[in-house]
Coordinates of N, CA and C in Angstrom, one line a residue:
M1 N 27.9 -40.5 -6.3 CA 27.6 -39.6 -5.2 C 26.3 -38.9 -5.6
N2 N 25.5 -38.7 -4.6 CA 24.2 -38.1 -4.8 C 24.2 -36.7 -4.3
E3 N 24.5 -35.7 -5.2 CA 24.6 -34.3 -4.9 C 23.2 -33.6 -5.2
K4 N 22.8 -32.8 -4.3 CA 21.6 -32.0 -4.5 C 21.9 -30.9 -5.5
P5 N 21.0 -30.7 -6.4 CA 21.2 -29.5 -7.4 C 21.2 -28.2 -6.6
I6 N 22.0 -27.3 -7.0 CA 22.0 -25.9 -6.4 C 20.9 -25.1 -7.0
L7 N 20.1 -24.5 -6.2 CA 19.1 -23.6 -6.6 C 19.6 -22.3 -7.2
V8 N 19.0 -21.9 -8.3 CA 19.4 -20.6 -8.9 C 18.6 -19.5 -8.3
D9 N 19.3 -18.5 -7.9 CA 18.6 -17.3 -7.2 C 18.8 -16.1 -8.2
N10 N 17.7 -16.0 -9.0 CA 17.7 -14.8 -9.9 C 17.3 -13.6 -9.2
K11 N 18.0 -12.5 -9.6 CA 17.6 -11.2 -9.0 C 16.3 -10.7 -9.6
A12 N 15.4 -10.3 -8.8 CA 14.1 -9.8 -9.3 C 14.3 -8.4 -9.9
D13 N 13.5 -8.1 -10.9 CA 13.5 -6.8 -11.6 C 12.9 -5.8 -10.6
T14 N 13.5 -4.6 -10.6 CA 13.0 -3.5 -9.7 C 11.5 -3.3 -9.9
K15 N 11.1 -3.3 -11.2 CA 9.7 -3.0 -11.5 C 8.8 -4.1 -10.8
V16 N 9.2 -5.3 -10.9 CA 8.4 -6.4 -10.3 C 8.4 -6.3 -8.7
I17 N 9.5 -5.9 -8.2 CA 9.6 -5.7 -6.7 C 8.6 -4.6 -6.3
I18 N 8.6 -3.5 -7.0 CA 7.7 -2.4 -6.6 C 6.3 -2.8 -6.9
M19 N 6.0 -3.4 -8.0 CA 4.6 -3.9 -8.3 C 4.1 -4.8 -7.2
A20 N 5.0 -5.7 -6.7 CA 4.6 -6.7 -5.7 C 4.3 -5.9 -4.4
A21 N 5.1 -4.9 -4.1 CA 4.9 -4.1 -2.9 C 3.5 -3.4 -2.9
W22 N 3.1 -2.8 -4.1 CA 1.8 -2.2 -4.2 C 0.7 -3.2 -4.0
I23 N 0.9 -4.4 -4.6 CA -0.1 -5.5 -4.4 C -0.2 -5.8 -2.9
A24 N 0.9 -5.9 -2.2 CA 0.9 -6.2 -0.8 C 0.2 -5.1 0.0
L25 N 0.4 -3.8 -0.4 CA -0.2 -2.7 0.3 C -1.7 -2.8 0.1
M26 N -2.2 -3.1 -1.1 CA -3.6 -3.2 -1.4 C -4.2 -4.4 -0.6
C27 N -3.5 -5.5 -0.4 CA -4.0 -6.6 0.4 C -4.1 -6.2 1.8
L28 N -3.2 -5.4 2.3 CA -3.2 -5.0 3.7 C -4.4 -4.0 3.9
Y29 N -4.7 -3.1 3.0 CA -5.8 -2.2 3.0 C -7.1 -3.0 3.1
I30 N -7.2 -4.0 2.2 CA -8.5 -4.8 2.1 C -8.7 -5.6 3.3
Y31 N -7.7 -6.3 3.8 CA -7.9 -7.1 5.0 C -8.2 -6.3 6.2
C32 N -7.5 -5.2 6.3 CA -7.8 -4.3 7.5 C -9.2 -3.8 7.4
D33 N -9.7 -3.4 6.3 CA -11.1 -2.9 6.1 C -12.1 -4.0 6.5
I34 N -11.8 -5.2 6.0 CA -12.7 -6.3 6.3 C -12.7 -6.6 7.8
L35 N -11.6 -6.6 8.5 CA -11.5 -6.8 9.9 C -12.2 -5.7 10.7
S36 N -12.2 -4.5 10.1 CA -12.8 -3.4 10.7 C -14.3 -3.6 10.8
L37 N -14.9 -4.4 9.9 CA -16.3 -4.6 10.0 C -16.8 -5.4 11.3
F38 N -15.8 -6.0 11.9 CA -16.1 -6.8 13.1 C -16.0 -6.0 14.4
K39 N -15.5 -4.7 14.3 CA -15.5 -3.9 15.5 C -16.9 -3.6 16.0
P40 N -17.1 -3.7 17.2 CA -18.5 -3.5 17.8 C -18.9 -2.1 17.4
G41 N -20.1 -2.0 16.8 CA -20.7 -0.8 16.5 C -20.4 -0.3 15.0
Q42 N -19.5 -0.9 14.4 CA -19.0 -0.5 13.1 C -20.2 -0.6 12.0
L43 N -20.8 -1.7 12.0 CA -21.9 -1.9 11.0 C -23.1 -1.0 11.3
S44 N -23.4 -0.8 12.5 CA -24.5 0.1 12.8 C -24.1 1.6 12.5
S45 N -22.9 1.9 12.7 CA -22.4 3.2 12.3 C -22.5 3.4 10.8
M46 N -22.1 2.4 10.1 CA -22.2 2.5 8.6 C -23.7 2.6 8.2
L47 N -24.6 1.8 8.8 CA -26.0 1.9 8.5 C -26.6 3.3 8.8
N48 N -26.0 4.0 9.8 CA -26.4 5.3 10.2 C -25.7 6.4 9.4
G49 N -25.1 6.0 8.3 CA -24.5 7.0 7.4 C -23.2 7.6 7.9
R50 N -22.4 6.9 8.6 CA -21.1 7.3 9.1 C -20.0 6.5 8.5
M51 N -18.9 7.2 8.1 CA -17.7 6.5 7.6 C -16.6 7.0 8.5
G52 N -16.3 6.2 9.5 CA -15.4 6.6 10.6 C -16.0 7.9 11.2
P53 N -15.2 8.9 11.3 CA -15.7 10.2 12.0 C -16.5 11.0 11.1
F54 N -16.6 10.6 9.8 CA -17.3 11.5 8.8 C -18.7 11.0 8.4
E55 N -19.5 12.0 8.1 CA -20.8 11.6 7.6 C -20.7 11.2 6.1
V56 N -21.4 10.2 5.8 CA -21.3 9.7 4.4 C -22.0 10.7 3.4
S57 N -21.3 11.0 2.4 CA -21.8 11.9 1.3 C -21.2 11.4 0.0
S58 N -21.8 11.8 -1.1 CA -21.4 11.5 -2.4 C -19.9 11.8 -2.6
M59 N -19.5 13.0 -2.2 CA -18.1 13.5 -2.3 C -17.2 12.7 -1.4
G60 N -17.7 12.4 -0.2 CA -16.9 11.6 0.8 C -16.5 10.3 0.2
I61 N -17.5 9.6 -0.3 CA -17.3 8.3 -0.9 C -16.4 8.4 -2.2
F62 N -16.6 9.5 -2.9 CA -15.7 9.7 -4.1 C -14.2 9.8 -3.6
W63 N -14.0 10.7 -2.6 CA -12.6 10.8 -2.2 C -12.0 9.6 -1.5
A64 N -12.8 8.8 -0.8 CA -12.4 7.5 -0.2 C -12.0 6.6 -1.4
G65 N -12.9 6.6 -2.4 CA -12.6 5.7 -3.6 C -11.3 6.1 -4.3
L66 N -11.1 7.4 -4.5 CA -9.9 7.9 -5.1 C -8.7 7.5 -4.3
L67 N -8.8 7.6 -3.0 CA -7.7 7.2 -2.1 C -7.3 5.7 -2.4
M68 N -8.2 4.9 -2.8 CA -7.9 3.5 -3.1 C -7.6 3.2 -4.5
V69 N -8.1 4.1 -5.4 CA -7.9 3.9 -6.9 C -6.4 4.1 -7.2
I70 N -5.8 5.1 -6.5 CA -4.4 5.5 -6.9 C -3.5 4.3 -6.6
P71 N -3.4 3.7 -5.4 CA -2.5 2.6 -5.2 C -2.9 1.4 -6.0
S72 N -4.2 1.2 -6.3 CA -4.6 0.1 -7.2 C -4.0 0.3 -8.6
L73 N -4.0 1.5 -9.1 CA -3.4 1.8 -10.4 C -1.9 1.8 -10.4
M74 N -1.3 2.0 -9.2 CA 0.2 1.9 -9.2 C 0.7 0.5 -9.4
I75 N -0.2 -0.5 -9.3 CA 0.2 -1.9 -9.6 C 0.6 -2.0 -11.1
P76 N -0.3 -1.7 -12.1 CA 0.1 -1.7 -13.5 C 1.1 -0.6 -13.9
V77 N 0.9 0.6 -13.3 CA 1.8 1.7 -13.6 C 3.3 1.3 -13.3
S78 N 3.5 0.6 -12.2 CA 4.9 0.2 -11.8 C 5.5 -0.8 -12.8
I79 N 4.7 -1.6 -13.4 CA 5.3 -2.6 -14.3 C 5.3 -2.1 -15.8
L80 N 4.4 -1.2 -16.1 CA 4.2 -0.9 -17.5 C 4.9 0.4 -18.0
T81 N 5.3 1.2 -17.0 CA 6.0 2.5 -17.4 C 7.5 2.2 -17.5
G82 N 8.1 3.1 -18.2 CA 9.6 3.1 -18.3 C 10.2 3.3 -16.9
A83 N 11.5 2.9 -16.8 CA 12.1 3.1 -15.5 C 12.2 4.5 -15.0
S84 N 12.5 5.5 -15.8 CA 12.6 6.8 -15.3 C 11.3 7.4 -14.9
V85 N 10.2 7.1 -15.7 CA 8.9 7.6 -15.4 C 8.3 6.9 -14.2
G86 N 8.5 5.6 -14.1 CA 8.0 4.8 -13.0 C 8.7 5.2 -11.7
R87 N 10.0 5.5 -11.8 CA 10.7 5.9 -10.6 C 10.1 7.2 -10.0
I88 N 10.0 8.2 -10.9 CA 9.5 9.5 -10.5 C 8.1 9.3 -9.9
I89 N 7.2 8.6 -10.6 CA 5.8 8.4 -10.0 C 5.8 7.8 -8.7
N90 N 6.6 6.7 -8.5 CA 6.7 6.1 -7.2 C 7.3 6.9 -6.1
L91 N 8.3 7.8 -6.5 CA 8.9 8.7 -5.5 C 7.9 9.8 -5.1
I92 N 6.9 10.1 -5.9 CA 5.9 11.1 -5.6 C 4.7 10.4 -4.8
I93 N 4.2 9.3 -5.3 CA 3.0 8.7 -4.7 C 3.3 8.0 -3.4
S94 N 4.4 7.4 -3.2 CA 4.7 6.6 -2.0 C 4.7 7.6 -0.7
P95 N 5.4 8.8 -0.8 CA 5.3 9.6 0.4 C 3.9 10.1 0.7
V96 N 3.1 10.3 -0.4 CA 1.7 10.7 -0.1 C 1.0 9.6 0.7
Y97 N 1.2 8.4 0.4 CA 0.6 7.3 1.1 C 1.2 7.1 2.5
L98 N 2.4 7.5 2.6 CA 3.1 7.5 4.0 C 2.3 8.4 4.9
L99 N 1.9 9.6 4.4 CA 1.2 10.6 5.2 C -0.3 10.1 5.4
V100 N -0.9 9.4 4.4 CA -2.2 8.9 4.5 C -2.2 7.8 5.7
N101 N -1.2 6.9 5.6 CA -1.2 5.8 6.6 C -0.9 6.3 8.0
I102 N 0.0 7.3 8.1 CA 0.2 7.9 9.4 C -1.0 8.6 9.9
G103 N -1.7 9.3 9.1 CA -3.0 10.0 9.4 C -4.0 9.0 9.9
N104 N -4.1 7.8 9.3 CA -5.0 6.8 9.7 C -4.8 6.3 11.1
L105 N -3.6 6.4 11.5 CA -3.2 5.8 12.8 C -3.4 6.8 14.0
I106 N -3.6 8.1 13.7 CA -3.7 9.1 14.7 C -5.0 8.8 15.6
G107 N -4.7 8.6 16.8 CA -5.8 8.3 17.8 C -6.3 6.9 17.8
E108 N -5.7 6.0 17.0 CA -6.2 4.6 16.9 C -5.7 3.9 18.1
E109 N -6.6 3.0 18.7 CA -6.2 2.2 19.8 C -6.3 0.7 19.6
W110 N -7.0 0.3 18.5 CA -7.2 -1.1 18.3 C -5.9 -1.7 17.7
G111 N -5.4 -2.8 18.4 CA -4.1 -3.4 18.0 C -4.0 -3.9 16.6
Y112 N -5.1 -4.5 16.0 CA -5.0 -5.0 14.7 C -4.8 -3.8 13.7
Y113 N -5.5 -2.7 14.0 CA -5.3 -1.5 13.1 C -3.9 -0.9 13.2
I114 N -3.4 -0.9 14.3 CA -2.0 -0.4 14.5 C -1.0 -1.4 13.8
L115 N -1.3 -2.7 13.9 CA -0.5 -3.7 13.2 C -0.5 -3.4 11.7
F116 N -1.7 -3.3 11.1 CA -1.9 -3.1 9.7 C -1.3 -1.8 9.2
G117 N -1.6 -0.7 10.0 CA -1.1 0.6 9.7 C 0.4 0.7 9.7
S118 N 1.0 0.0 10.7 CA 2.5 0.0 10.7 C 3.1 -0.8 9.5
L119 N 2.5 -1.9 9.2 CA 2.9 -2.6 8.0 C 2.7 -1.8 6.7
E120 N 1.6 -1.1 6.6 CA 1.4 -0.2 5.4 C 2.5 0.9 5.4
I121 N 2.8 1.4 6.5 CA 3.9 2.5 6.5 C 5.2 1.8 6.1
G122 N 5.5 0.6 6.6 CA 6.7 0.0 6.1 C 6.8 -0.3 4.6
V123 N 5.6 -0.7 4.1 CA 5.6 -1.0 2.6 C 5.8 0.3 1.8
V124 N 5.2 1.4 2.2 CA 5.4 2.6 1.3 C 6.8 3.2 1.5
I125 N 7.4 3.0 2.7 CA 8.8 3.4 2.8 C 9.7 2.5 2.0
F126 N 9.4 1.2 2.0 CA 10.1 0.2 1.1 C 10.0 0.7 -0.4
I127 N 8.8 1.0 -0.8 CA 8.6 1.4 -2.2 C 9.4 2.7 -2.5
F128 N 9.4 3.6 -1.6 CA 10.2 4.8 -1.8 C 11.7 4.5 -1.9
L129 N 12.2 3.7 -0.9 CA 13.6 3.4 -0.9 C 14.1 2.6 -2.2
I130 N 13.3 1.7 -2.6 CA 13.6 0.9 -3.8 C 13.6 1.8 -5.0
S131 N 12.6 2.7 -5.1 CA 12.6 3.7 -6.2 C 13.7 4.6 -6.1
L132 N 14.1 5.1 -5.0 CA 15.2 6.0 -4.8 C 16.5 5.4 -5.2
R133 N 16.7 4.1 -4.9 CA 17.9 3.4 -5.2 C 17.8 2.6 -6.5
W134 N 17.0 3.0 -7.4 CA 16.8 2.2 -8.6 C 18.1 2.0 -9.3
P135 N 18.4 0.8 -9.7 CA 19.7 0.5 -10.3 C 19.9 1.3 -11.6
R136 N 21.2 1.6 -11.8 CA 21.5 2.3 -13.0 C 22.4 1.5 -13.9
Q137 N 22.4 1.8 -15.2 CA 23.2 1.0 -16.1 C 24.7 1.2 -15.8
G138 N 25.4 0.2 -15.8 CA 26.8 0.2 -15.5 C 27.2 0.2 -14.1
S139 N 26.2 0.0 -13.2 CA 26.5 0.0 -11.7 C 26.6 -1.5 -11.3

């Protein structure tokens, strides 16, 4: 008899799940920003020193950079820190990015941006819930 082997379904470690979610979030940010370059007038606005509704300045670019540095660093932080520290950090940072992502959608009309923003909101909620429900020893 020719039986197919049964696939083994190993449970993924919580740290790996959270790390993967931060990676997914960064990919969503990057792809959304790239697609934004195709919006009519976007490149000319950038050339005229505008970053969305804001005038480009050294501090503005610094804060925009910091906004992306934090989730970028959450990728290694999520896998390299101990469970209790990683859980606390994720429970603090994910709601901050929930607010950032909600703020980014205010007044937005472009469908692609609403799609990406909604997915980003879903990812940070997922990170928060996984962190909140972190498995405990003996459970």
